[in-house]
mmCIF file of N, CA and C in Angstrom:
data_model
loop_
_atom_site.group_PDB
_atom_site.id
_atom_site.type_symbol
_atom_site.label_atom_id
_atom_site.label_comp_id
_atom_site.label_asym_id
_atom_site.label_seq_id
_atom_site.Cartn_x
_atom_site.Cartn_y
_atom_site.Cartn_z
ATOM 1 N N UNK Q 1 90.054 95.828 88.121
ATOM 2 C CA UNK Q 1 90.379 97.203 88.414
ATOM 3 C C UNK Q 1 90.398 97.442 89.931
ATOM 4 N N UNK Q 2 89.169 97.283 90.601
ATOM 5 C CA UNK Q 2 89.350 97.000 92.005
ATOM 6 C C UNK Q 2 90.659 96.159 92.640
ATOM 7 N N UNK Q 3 90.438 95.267 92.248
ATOM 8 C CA UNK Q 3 91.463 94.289 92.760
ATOM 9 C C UNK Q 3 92.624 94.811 92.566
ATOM 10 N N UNK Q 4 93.381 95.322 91.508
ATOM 11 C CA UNK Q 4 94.425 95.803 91.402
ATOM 12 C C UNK Q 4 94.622 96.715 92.268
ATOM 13 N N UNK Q 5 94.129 98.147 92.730
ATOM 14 C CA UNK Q 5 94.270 99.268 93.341
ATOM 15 C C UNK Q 5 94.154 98.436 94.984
ATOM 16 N N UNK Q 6 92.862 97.356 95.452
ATOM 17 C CA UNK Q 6 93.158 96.986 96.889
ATOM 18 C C UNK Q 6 94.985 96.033 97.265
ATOM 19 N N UNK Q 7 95.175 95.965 95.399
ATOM 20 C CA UNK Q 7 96.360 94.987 95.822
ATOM 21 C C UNK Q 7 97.736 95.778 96.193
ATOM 22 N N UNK Q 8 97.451 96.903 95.387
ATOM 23 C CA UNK Q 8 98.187 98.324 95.657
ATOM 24 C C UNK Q 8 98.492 98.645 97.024
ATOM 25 N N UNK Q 9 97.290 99.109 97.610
ATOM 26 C CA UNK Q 9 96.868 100.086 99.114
ATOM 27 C C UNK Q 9 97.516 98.712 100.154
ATOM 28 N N UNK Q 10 97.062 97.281 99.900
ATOM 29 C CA UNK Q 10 97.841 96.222 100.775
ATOM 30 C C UNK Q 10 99.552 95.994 100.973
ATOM 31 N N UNK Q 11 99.614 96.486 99.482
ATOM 32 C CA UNK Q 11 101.298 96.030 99.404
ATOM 33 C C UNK Q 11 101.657 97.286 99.996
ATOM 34 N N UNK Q 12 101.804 98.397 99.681
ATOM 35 C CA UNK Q 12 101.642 99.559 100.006
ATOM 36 C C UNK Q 12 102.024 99.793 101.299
ATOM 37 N N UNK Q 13 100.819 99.091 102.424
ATOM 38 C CA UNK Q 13 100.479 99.420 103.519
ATOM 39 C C UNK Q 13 101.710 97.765 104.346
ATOM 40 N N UNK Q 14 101.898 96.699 103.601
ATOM 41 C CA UNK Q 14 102.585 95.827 104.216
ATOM 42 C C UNK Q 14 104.163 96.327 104.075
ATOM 43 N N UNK Q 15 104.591 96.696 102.989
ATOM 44 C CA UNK Q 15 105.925 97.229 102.401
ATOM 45 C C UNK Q 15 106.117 98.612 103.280
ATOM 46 N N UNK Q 16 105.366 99.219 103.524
ATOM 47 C CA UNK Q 16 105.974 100.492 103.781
ATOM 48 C C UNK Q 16 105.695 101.167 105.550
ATOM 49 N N UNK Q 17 104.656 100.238 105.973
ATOM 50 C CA UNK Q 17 104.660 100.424 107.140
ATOM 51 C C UNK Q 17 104.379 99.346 108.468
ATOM 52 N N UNK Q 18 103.869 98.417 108.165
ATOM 53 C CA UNK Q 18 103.819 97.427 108.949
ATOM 54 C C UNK Q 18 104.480 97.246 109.762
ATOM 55 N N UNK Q 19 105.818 96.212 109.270
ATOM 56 C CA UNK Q 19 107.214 96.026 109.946
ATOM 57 C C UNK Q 19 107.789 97.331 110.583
ATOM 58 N N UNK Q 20 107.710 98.542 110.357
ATOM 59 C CA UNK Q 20 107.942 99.160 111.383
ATOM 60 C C UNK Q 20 107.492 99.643 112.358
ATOM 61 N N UNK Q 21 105.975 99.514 112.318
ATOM 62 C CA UNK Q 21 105.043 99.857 113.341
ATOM 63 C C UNK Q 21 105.512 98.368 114.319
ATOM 64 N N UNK Q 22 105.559 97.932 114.180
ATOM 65 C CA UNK Q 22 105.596 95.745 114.962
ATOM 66 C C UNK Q 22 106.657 96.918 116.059
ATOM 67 N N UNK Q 23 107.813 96.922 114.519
ATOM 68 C CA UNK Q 23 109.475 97.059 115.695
ATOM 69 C C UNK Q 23 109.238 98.330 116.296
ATOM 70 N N UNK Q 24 108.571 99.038 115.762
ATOM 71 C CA UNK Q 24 108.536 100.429 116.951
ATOM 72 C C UNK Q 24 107.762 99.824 118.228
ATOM 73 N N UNK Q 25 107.054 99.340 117.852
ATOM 74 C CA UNK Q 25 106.190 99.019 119.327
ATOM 75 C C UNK Q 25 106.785 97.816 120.378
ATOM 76 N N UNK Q 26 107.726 97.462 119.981
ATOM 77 C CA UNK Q 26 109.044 96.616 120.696
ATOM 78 C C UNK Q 26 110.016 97.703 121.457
ATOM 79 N N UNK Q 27 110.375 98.253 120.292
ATOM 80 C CA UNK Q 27 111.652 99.175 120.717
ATOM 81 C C UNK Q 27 110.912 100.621 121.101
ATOM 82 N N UNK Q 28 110.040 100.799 121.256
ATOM 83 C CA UNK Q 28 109.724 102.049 121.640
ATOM 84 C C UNK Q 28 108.811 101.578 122.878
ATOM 85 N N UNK Q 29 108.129 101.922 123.990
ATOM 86 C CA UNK Q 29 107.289 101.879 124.933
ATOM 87 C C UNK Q 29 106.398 102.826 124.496
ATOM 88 N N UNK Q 30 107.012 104.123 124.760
ATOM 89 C CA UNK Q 30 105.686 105.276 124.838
ATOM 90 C C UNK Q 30 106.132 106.450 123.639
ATOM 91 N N UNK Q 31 105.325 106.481 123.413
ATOM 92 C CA UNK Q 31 105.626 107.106 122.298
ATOM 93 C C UNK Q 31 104.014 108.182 121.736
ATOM 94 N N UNK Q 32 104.116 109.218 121.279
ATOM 95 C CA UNK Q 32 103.031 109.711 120.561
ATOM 96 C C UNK Q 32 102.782 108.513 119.214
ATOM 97 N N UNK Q 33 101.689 109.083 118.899
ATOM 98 C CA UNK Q 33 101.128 108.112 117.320
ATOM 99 C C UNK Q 33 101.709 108.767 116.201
ATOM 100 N N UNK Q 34 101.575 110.443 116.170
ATOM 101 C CA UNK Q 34 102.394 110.848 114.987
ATOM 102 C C UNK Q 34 103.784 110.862 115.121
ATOM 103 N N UNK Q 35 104.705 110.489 116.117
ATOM 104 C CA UNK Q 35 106.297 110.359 116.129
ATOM 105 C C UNK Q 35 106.181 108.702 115.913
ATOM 106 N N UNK Q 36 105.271 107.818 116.291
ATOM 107 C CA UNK Q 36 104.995 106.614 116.266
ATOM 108 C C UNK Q 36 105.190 106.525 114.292
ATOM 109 N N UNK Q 37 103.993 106.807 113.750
ATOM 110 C CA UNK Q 37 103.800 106.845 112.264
ATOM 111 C C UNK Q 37 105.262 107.004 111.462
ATOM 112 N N UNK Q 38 105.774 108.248 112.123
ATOM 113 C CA UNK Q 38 106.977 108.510 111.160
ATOM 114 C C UNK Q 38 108.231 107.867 111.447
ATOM 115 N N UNK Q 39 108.121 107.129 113.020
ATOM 116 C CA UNK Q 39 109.033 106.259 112.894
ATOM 117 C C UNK Q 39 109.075 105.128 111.993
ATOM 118 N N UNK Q 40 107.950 104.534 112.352
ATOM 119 C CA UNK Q 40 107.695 102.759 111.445
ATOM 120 C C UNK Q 40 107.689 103.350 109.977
ATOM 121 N N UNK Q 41 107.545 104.288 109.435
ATOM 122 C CA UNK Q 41 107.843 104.294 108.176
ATOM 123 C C UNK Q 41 109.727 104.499 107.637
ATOM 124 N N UNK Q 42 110.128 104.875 108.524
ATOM 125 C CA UNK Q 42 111.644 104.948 108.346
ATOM 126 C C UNK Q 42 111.990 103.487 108.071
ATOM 127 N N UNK Q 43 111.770 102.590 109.816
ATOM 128 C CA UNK Q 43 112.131 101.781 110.473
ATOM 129 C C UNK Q 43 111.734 100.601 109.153
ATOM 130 N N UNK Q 44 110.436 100.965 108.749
ATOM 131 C CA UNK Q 44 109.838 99.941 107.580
ATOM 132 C C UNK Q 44 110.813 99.852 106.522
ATOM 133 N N UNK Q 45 111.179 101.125 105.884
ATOM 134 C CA UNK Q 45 112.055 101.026 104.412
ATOM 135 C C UNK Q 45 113.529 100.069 104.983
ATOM 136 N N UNK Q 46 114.133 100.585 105.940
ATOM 137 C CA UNK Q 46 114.854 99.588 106.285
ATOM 138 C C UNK Q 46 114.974 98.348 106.851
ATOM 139 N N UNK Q 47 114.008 97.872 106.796
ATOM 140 C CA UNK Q 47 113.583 96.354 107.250
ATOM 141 C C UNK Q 47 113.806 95.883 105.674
ATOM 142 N N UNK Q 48 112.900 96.551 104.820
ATOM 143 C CA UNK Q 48 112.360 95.862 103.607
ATOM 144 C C UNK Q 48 113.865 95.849 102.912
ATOM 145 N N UNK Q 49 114.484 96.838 102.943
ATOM 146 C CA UNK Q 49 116.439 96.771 102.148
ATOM 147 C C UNK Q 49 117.508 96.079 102.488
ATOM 148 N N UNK Q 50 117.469 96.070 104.317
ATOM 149 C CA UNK Q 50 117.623 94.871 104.688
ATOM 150 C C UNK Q 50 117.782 93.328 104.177
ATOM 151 N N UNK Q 51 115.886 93.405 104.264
ATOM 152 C CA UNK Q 51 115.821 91.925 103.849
ATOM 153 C C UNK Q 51 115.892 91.462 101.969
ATOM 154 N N UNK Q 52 116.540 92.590 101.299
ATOM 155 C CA UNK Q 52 116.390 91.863 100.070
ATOM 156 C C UNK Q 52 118.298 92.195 99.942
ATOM 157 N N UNK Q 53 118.772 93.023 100.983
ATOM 158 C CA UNK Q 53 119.939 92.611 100.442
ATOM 159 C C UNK Q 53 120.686 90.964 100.704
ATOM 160 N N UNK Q 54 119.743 90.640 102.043
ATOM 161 C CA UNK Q 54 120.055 89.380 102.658
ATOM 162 C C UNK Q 54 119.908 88.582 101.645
ATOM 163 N N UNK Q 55 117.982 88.793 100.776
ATOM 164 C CA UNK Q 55 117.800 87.995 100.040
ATOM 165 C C UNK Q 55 118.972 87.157 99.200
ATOM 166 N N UNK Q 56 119.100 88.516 98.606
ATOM 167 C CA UNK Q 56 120.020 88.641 97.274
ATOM 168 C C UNK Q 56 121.505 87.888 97.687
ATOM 169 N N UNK Q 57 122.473 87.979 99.027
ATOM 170 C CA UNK Q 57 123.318 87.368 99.621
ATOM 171 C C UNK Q 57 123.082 85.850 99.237
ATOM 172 N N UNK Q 58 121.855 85.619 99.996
ATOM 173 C CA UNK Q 58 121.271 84.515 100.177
ATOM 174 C C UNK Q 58 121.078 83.161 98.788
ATOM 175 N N UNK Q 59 120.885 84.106 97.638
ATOM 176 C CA UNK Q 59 120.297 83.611 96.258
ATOM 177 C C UNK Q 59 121.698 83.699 95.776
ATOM 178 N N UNK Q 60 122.492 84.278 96.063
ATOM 179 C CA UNK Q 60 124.239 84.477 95.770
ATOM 180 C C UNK Q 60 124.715 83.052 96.253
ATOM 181 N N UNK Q 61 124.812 83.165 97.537
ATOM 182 C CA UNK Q 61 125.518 81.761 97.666
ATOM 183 C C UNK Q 61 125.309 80.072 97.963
ATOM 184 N N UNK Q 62 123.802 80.282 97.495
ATOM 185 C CA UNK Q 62 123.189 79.104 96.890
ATOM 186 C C UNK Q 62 122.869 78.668 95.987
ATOM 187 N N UNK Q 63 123.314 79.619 95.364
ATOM 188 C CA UNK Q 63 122.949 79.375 93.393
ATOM 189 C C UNK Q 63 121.347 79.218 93.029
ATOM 190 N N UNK Q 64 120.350 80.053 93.531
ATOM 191 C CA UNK Q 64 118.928 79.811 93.824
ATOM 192 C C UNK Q 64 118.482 81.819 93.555
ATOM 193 N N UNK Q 65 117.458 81.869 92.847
ATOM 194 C CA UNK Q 65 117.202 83.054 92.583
ATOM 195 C C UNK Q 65 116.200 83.095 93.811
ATOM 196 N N UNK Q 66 116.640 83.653 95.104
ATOM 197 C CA UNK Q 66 115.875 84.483 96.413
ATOM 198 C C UNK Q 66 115.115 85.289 96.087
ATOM 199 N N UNK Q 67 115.607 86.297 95.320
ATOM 200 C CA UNK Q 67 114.351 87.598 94.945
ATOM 201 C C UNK Q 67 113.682 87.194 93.780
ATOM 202 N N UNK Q 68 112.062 87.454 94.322
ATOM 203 C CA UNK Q 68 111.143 87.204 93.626
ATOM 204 C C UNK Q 68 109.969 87.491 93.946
ATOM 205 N N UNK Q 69 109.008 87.954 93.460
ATOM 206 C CA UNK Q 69 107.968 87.921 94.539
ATOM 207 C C UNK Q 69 107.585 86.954 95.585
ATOM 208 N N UNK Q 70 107.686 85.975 94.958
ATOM 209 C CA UNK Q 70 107.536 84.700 96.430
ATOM 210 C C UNK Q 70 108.346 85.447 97.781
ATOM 211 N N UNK Q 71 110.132 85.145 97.390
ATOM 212 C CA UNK Q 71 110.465 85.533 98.175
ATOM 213 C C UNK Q 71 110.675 86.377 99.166
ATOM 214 N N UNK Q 72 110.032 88.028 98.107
ATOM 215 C CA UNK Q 72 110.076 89.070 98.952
ATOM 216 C C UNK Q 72 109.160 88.977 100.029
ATOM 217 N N UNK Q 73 107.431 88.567 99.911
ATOM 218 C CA UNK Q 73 106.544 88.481 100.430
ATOM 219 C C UNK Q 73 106.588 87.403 101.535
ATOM 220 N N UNK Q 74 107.050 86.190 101.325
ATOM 221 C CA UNK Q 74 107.751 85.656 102.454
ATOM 222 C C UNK Q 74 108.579 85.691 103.232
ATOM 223 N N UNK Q 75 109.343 86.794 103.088
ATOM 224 C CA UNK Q 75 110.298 87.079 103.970
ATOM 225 C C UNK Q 75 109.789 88.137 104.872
ATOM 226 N N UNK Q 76 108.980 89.138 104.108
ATOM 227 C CA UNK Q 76 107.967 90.109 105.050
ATOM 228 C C UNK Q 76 107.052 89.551 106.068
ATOM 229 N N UNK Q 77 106.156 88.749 105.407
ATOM 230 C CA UNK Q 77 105.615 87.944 106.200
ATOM 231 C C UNK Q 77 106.096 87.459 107.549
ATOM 232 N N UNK Q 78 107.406 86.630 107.267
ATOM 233 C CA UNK Q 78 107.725 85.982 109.008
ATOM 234 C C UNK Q 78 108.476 87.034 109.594
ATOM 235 N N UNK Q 79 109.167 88.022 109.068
ATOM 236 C CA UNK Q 79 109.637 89.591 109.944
ATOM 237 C C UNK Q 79 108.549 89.328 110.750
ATOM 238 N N UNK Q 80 107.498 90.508 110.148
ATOM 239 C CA UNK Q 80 106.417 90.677 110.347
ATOM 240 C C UNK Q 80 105.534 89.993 111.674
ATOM 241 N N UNK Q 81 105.627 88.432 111.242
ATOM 242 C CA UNK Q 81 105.208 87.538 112.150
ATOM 243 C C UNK Q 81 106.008 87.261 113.553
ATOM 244 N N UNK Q 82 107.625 87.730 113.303
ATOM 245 C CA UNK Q 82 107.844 86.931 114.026
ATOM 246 C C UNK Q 82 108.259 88.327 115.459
ATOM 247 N N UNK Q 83 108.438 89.340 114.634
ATOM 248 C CA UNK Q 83 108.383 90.883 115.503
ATOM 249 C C UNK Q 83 106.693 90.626 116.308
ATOM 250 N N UNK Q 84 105.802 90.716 115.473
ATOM 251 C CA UNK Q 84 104.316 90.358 116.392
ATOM 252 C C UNK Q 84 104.303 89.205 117.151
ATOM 253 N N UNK Q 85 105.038 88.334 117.735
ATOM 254 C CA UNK Q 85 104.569 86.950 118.215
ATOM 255 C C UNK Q 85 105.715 87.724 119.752
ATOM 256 N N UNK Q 86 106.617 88.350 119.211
ATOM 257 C CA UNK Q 86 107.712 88.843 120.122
ATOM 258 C C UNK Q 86 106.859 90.126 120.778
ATOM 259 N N UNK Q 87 106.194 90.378 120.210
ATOM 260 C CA UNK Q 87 105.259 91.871 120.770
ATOM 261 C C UNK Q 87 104.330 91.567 122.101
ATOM 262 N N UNK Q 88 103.446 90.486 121.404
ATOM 263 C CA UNK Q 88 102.582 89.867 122.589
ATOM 264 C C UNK Q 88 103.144 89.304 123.102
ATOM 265 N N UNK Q 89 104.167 88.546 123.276
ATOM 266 C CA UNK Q 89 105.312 87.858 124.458
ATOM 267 C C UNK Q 89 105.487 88.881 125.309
ATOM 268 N N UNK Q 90 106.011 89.134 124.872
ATOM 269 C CA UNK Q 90 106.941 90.621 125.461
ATOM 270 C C UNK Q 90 106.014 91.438 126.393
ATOM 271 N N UNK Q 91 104.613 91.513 125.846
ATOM 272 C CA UNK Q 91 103.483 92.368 126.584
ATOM 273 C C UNK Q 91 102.898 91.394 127.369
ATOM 274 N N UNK Q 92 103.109 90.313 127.199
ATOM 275 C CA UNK Q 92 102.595 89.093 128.311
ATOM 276 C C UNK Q 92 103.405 89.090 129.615
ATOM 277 N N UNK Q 93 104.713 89.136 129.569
ATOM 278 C CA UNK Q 93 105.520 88.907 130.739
ATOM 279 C C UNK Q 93 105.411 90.202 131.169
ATOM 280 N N UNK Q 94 105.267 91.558 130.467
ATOM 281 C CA UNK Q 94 105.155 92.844 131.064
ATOM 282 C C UNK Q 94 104.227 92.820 132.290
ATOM 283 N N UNK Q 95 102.713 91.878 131.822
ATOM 284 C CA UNK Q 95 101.753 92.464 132.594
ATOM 285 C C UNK Q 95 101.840 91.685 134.074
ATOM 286 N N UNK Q 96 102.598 90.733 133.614
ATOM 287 C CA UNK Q 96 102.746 89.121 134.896
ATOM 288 C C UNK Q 96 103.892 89.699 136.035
ATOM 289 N N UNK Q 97 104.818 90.735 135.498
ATOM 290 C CA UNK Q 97 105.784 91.265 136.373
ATOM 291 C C UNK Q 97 105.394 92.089 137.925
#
């Protein structure tokens, strides 16, 4: 019962806002937190539609079923990862300038 509802509030919180908080904080500099919030939640739904129409492209012309949970969650994942690895880059050369 627990487990289910923390698995909820995680997916929840990875699906619907994560990925856009990463890319707002790329593409945005300064920003308030509540124009911040309601961006990455926009910015989030379209990351996530994005990546399953790609999926779905993807599972199209390889003859390979892409969407799945595996796939969805791995594909969030390296967004995810790879917007944050670009964040601290990005804030690394900022501070060296």
């Amino acid at each position: 019962m627990i487990l289910e509802i923390l698995q909820i509030i995680l997916g929840l919180l990875f699906v619907i806002f994560l990925p856009g908080y990463i890319l707002s904080l790329l593409i945005f500099r300064e920003m308030s937190i509540v124009e911040r919030l309601c961006i990455s939640c926009g910015l989030s739904i379209f990351i996530v539609v994005l990546l399953s129409f790609l999926l779905t492209l993807i599972g199209n012309l390889a003859q390979i079923p892409a969407i799945g949970p595996i796939g969805v969650w791995l594909s969030l994942f390296l967004t995810c990862s790879i917007l944050g690895i670009t964040h601290i880059l990005n804030g690394r050369n900022r501070v060296g300038q």
